[in-house]
CSV table of C-alpha atoms in Angstrom, one decimal:
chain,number,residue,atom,x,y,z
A,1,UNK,CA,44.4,71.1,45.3
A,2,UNK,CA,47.5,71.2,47.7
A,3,UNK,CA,49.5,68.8,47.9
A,4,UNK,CA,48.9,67.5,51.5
A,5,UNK,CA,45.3,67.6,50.7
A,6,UNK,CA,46.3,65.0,48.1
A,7,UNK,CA,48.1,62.9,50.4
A,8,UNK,CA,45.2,62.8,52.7
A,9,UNK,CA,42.8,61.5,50.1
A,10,UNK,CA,45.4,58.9,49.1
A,11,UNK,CA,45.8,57.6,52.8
A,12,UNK,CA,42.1,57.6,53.1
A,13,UNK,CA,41.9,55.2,49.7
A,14,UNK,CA,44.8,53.1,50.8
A,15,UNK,CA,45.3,53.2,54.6
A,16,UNK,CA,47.4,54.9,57.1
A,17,UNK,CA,50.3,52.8,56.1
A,18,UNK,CA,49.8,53.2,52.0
A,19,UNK,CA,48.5,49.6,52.0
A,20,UNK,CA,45.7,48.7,49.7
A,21,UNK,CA,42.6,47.7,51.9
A,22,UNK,CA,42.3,43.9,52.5
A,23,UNK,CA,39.1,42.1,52.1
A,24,UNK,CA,39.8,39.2,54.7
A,25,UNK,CA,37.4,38.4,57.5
A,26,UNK,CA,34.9,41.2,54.9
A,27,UNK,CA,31.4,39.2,54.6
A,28,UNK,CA,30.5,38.9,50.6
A,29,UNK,CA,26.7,39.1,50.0
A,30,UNK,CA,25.0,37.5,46.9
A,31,UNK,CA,23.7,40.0,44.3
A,32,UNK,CA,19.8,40.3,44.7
A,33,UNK,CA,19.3,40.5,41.1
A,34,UNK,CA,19.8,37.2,39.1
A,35,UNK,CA,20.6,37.7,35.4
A,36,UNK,CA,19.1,34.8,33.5
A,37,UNK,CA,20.1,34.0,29.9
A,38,UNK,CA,22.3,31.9,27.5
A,39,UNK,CA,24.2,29.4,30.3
A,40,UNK,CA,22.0,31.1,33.0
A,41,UNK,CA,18.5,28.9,33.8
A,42,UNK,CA,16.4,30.2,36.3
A,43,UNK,CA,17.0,29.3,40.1
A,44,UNK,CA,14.2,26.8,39.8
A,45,UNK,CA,15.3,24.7,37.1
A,46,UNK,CA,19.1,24.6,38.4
A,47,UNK,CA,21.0,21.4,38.9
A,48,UNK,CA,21.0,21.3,43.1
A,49,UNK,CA,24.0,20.9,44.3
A,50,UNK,CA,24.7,16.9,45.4
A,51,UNK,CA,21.9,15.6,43.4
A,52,UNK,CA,22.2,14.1,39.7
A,53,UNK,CA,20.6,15.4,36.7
A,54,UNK,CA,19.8,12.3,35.7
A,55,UNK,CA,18.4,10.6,39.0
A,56,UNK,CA,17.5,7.2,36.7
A,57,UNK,CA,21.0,6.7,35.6
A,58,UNK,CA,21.4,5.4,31.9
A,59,UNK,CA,19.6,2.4,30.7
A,60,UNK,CA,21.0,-0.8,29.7
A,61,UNK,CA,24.1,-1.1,27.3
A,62,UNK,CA,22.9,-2.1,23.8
A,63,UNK,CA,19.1,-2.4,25.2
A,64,UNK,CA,17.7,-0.3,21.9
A,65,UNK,CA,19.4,-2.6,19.3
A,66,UNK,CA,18.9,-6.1,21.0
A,67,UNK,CA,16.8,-8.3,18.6
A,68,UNK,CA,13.9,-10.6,19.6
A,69,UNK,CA,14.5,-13.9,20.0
A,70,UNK,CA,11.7,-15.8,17.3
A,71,UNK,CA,9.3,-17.8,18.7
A,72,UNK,CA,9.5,-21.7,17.9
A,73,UNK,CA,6.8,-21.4,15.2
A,74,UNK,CA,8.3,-18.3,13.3
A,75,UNK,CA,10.8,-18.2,10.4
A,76,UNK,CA,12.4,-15.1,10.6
A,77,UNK,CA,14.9,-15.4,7.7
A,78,UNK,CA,12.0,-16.4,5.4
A,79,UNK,CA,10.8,-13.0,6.5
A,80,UNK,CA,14.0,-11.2,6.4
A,81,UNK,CA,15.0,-12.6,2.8
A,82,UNK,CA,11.7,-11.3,1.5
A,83,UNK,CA,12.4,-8.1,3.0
A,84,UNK,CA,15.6,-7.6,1.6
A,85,UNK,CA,14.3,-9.1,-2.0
A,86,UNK,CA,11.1,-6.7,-2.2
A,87,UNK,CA,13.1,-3.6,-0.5
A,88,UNK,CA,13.5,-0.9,-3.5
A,89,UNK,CA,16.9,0.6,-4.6
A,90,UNK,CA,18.1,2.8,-7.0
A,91,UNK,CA,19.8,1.9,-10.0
A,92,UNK,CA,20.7,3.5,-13.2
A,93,UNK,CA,18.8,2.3,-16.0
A,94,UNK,CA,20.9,3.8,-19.3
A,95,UNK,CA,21.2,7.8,-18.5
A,96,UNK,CA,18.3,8.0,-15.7
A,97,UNK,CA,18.3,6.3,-11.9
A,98,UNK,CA,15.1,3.9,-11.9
A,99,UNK,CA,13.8,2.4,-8.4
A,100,UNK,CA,13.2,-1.2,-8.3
A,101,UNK,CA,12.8,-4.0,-6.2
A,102,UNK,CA,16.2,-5.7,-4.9
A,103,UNK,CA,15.1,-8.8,-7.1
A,104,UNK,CA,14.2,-7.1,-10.0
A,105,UNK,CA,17.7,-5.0,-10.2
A,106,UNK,CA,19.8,-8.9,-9.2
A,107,UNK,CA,17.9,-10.5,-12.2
A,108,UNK,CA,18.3,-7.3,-14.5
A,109,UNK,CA,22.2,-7.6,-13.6
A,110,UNK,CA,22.6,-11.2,-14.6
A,111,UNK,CA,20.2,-10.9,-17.9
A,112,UNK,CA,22.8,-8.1,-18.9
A,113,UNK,CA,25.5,-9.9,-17.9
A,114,UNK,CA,24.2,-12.5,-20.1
A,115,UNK,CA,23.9,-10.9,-23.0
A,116,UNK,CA,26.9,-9.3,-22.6
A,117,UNK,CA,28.4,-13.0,-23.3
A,118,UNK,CA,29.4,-14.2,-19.6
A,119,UNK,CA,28.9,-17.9,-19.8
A,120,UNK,CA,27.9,-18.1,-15.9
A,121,UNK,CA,25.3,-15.7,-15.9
A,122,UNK,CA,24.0,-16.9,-19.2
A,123,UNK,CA,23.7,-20.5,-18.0
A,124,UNK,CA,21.9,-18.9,-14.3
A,125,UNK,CA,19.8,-17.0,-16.7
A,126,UNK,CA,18.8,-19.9,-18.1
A,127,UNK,CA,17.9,-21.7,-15.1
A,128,UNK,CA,15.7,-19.6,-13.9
A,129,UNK,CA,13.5,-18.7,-17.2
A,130,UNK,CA,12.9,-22.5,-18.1
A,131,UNK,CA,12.2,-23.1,-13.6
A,132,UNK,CA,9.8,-19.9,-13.7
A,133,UNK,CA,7.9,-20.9,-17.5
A,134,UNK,CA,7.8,-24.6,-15.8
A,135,UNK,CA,5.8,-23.2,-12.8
A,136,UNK,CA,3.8,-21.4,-14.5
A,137,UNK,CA,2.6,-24.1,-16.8
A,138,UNK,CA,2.3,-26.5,-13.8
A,139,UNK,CA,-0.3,-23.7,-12.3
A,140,UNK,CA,-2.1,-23.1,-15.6
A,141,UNK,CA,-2.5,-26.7,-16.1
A,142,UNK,CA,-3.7,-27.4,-12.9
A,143,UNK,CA,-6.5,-24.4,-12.6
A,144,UNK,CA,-7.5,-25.5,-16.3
A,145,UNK,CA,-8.2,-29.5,-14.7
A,146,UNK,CA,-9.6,-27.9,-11.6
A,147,UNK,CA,-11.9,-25.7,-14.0
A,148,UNK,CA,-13.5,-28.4,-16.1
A,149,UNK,CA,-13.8,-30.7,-13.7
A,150,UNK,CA,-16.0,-28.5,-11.7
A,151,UNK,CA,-17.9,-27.2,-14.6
A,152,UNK,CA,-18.5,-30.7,-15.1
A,153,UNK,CA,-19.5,-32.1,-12.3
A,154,UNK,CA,-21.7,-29.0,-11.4
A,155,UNK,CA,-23.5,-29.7,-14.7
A,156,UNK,CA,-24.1,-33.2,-13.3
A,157,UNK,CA,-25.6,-31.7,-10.2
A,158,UNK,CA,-27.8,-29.0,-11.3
A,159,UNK,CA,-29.3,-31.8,-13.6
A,160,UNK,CA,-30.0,-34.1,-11.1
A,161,UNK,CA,-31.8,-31.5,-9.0
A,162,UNK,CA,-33.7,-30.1,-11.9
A,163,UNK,CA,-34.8,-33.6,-12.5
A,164,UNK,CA,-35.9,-34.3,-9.0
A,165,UNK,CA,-37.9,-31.2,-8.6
A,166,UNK,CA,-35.0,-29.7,-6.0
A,167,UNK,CA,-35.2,-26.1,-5.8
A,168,UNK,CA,-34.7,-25.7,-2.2
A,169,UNK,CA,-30.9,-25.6,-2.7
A,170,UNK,CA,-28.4,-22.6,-3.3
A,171,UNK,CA,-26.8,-22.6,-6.8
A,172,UNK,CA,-23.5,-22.8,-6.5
A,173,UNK,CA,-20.5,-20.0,-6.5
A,174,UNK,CA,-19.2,-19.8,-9.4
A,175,UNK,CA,-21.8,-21.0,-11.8
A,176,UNK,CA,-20.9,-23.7,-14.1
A,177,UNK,CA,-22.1,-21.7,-16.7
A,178,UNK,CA,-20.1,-18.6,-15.5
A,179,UNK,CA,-16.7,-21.3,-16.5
A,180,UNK,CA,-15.9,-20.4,-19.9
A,181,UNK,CA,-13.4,-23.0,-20.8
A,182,UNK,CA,-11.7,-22.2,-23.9
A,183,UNK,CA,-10.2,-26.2,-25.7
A,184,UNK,CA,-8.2,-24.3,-28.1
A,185,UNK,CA,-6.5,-21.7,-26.4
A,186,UNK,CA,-6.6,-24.0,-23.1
A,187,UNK,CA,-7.8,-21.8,-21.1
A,188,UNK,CA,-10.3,-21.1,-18.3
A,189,UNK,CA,-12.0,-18.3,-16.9
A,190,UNK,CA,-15.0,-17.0,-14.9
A,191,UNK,CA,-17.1,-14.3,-15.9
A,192,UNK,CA,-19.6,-14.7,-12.8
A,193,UNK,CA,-19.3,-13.9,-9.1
A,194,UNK,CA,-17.9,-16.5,-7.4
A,195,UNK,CA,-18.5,-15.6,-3.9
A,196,UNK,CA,-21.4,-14.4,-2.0
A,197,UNK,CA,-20.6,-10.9,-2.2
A,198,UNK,CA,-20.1,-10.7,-5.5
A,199,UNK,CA,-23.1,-12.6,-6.1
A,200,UNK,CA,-25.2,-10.0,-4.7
A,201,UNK,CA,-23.1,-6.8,-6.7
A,202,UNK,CA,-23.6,-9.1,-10.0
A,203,UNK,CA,-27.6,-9.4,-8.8
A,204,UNK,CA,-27.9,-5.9,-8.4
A,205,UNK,CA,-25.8,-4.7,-11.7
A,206,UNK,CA,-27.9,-7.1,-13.9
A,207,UNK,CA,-31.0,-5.7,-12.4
A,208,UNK,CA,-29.6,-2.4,-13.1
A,209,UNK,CA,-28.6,-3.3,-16.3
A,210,UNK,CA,-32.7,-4.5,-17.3
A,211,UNK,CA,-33.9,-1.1,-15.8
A,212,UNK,CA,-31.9,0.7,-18.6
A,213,UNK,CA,-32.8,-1.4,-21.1
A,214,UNK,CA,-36.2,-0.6,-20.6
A,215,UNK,CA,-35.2,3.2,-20.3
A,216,UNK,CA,-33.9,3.3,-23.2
A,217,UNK,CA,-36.1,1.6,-25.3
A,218,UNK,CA,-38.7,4.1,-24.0
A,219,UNK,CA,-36.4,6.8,-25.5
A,220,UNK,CA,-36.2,5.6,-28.7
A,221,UNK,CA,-39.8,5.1,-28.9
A,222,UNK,CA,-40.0,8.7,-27.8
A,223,UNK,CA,-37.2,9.8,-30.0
A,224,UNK,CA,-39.3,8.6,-33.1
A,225,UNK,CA,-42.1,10.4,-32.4
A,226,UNK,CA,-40.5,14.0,-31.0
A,227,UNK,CA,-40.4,16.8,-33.8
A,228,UNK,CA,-38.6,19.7,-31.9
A,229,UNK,CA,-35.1,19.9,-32.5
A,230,UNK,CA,-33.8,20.9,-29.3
A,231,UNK,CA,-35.7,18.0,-27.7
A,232,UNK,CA,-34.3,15.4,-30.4
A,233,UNK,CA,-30.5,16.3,-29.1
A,234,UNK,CA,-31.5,16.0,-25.9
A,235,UNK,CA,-32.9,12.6,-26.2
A,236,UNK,CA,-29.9,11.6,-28.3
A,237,UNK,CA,-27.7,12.7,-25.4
A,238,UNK,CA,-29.3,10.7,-23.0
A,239,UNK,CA,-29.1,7.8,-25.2
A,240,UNK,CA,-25.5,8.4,-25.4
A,241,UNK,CA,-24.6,8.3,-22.3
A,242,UNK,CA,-27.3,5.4,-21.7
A,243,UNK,CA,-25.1,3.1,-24.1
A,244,UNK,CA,-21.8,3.8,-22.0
A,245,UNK,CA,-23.3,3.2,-18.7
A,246,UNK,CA,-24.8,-0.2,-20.7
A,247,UNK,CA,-21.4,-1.2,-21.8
A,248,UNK,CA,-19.6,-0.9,-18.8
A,249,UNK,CA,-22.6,-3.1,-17.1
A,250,UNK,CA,-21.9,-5.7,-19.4
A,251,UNK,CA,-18.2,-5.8,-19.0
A,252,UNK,CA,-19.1,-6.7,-15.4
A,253,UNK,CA,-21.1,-8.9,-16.2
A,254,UNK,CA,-19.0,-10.7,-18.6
A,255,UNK,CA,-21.1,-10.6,-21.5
């Protein structure tokens, strides 16, 4: 290439002058193509220019942690010290981490402290084991006088009626004879349903309970008179598991 051909091609690149082409008053036009990605939504879901991305504005300072007041009849620390006394932590018990209620690890602590000779916790200790055995006596004692005294006076009742011809009227729930008081030990307990419910579950065990029976004696009157072998252990196996199903009746039905 000659040289003035060169210097044409460089005017025609730069201007008559040598001056690099200027791009005022030039009209700019928006690429067609829009590339969407990372830091690029689509057109659509662009903010728009003037309006907030978040037309509702923010909510209330400290509106997510403000409490409820309690209502006149409520008693919210009641609630919120048995809440913190039943919630379960971790603790180490010798070389393993245990999880116990809050109570349960503050008593533990003072009964070791205790032992470990601190006079405080010792007399705290204390405390609380003769208040706790002292309420717990007070409740035995008072379900053991509630106990007799309605075994007796159902007794009294059910005596009267049987002597007046009264058979219109509902035993009552818990029998007296279902109280098993216990002078010795002093001690009470029922060993019959004591509520309508249970009433009818104890109705249907013990008739249950008398169906077997009956079963059962049938297969040891068959088991007597069977000569095969193979028939002989299968009647025994019935009878086997006849006698479980008949203990676990009477264990509900508190013979």
């Amino acid at each position: 290439m000659s040289g003035r051909d060169k210097d044409d091609r460089q005017r025609s690149a730069t201007g008559d002058d040598g001056s690099l082409p200027s791009l005022r008053g030039a009209k700019l036009t928006r690429p067609t193509a829009y590339e969407v990605g990372y830091g690029k939504p689509p057109g659509a879901h662009r903010f728009q220019k003037g309006r907030s991305g978040n037309p509702k504005g923010p909510g209330p300072k400290g509106a997510k942690n403000k409490s409820k007041m309690p209502a006149l009849h409520e008693e919210r620390l009641q609630q919120i010290v048995l809440e913190e006394a039943y919630r379960t932590i971790t603790v180490r018990d010798g070389e393993r981490a245990v999880t116990v209620p809050m109570a349960q690890a503050i008593i533990r602590s003072m009964a070791v402290n205790a032992a470990k000779g601190q006079h405080r916790a010792q007399r705290l200790f204390a405390e609380l084991l003769v208040g706790t055995e002292t309420a717990n006596r007070r409740r035995h004692d008072e379900f053991l006088n509630a106990a007799m005294q309605y075994k007796v006076e159902w007794e009294r009742e059910l005596w009267r009626r049987e002597r007046l011809g009264i058979t219109d009227l509902p035993p009552p729930l818990p029998h007296p004879d279902h109280v098993v008081i216990d002078i010795r030990a002093g001690t009470a307990r029922i060993t019959g349903p004591a509520t309508p419910e249970e009433k009818a579950l104890y109705d249907q065990v013990a008739r249950d309970k008398a169906e077997l029976e009956r079963n059962m004696a049938r297969l040891r009157r068959q088991l007597k008179r069977e000569t095969d072998p193979e028939e002989q252990e299968d009647i025994e196996r019935h009878l086997r598991i006849g006698e479980e199903a008949l203990h676990r009746m009477k264990q509900a039905l508190g013979e």
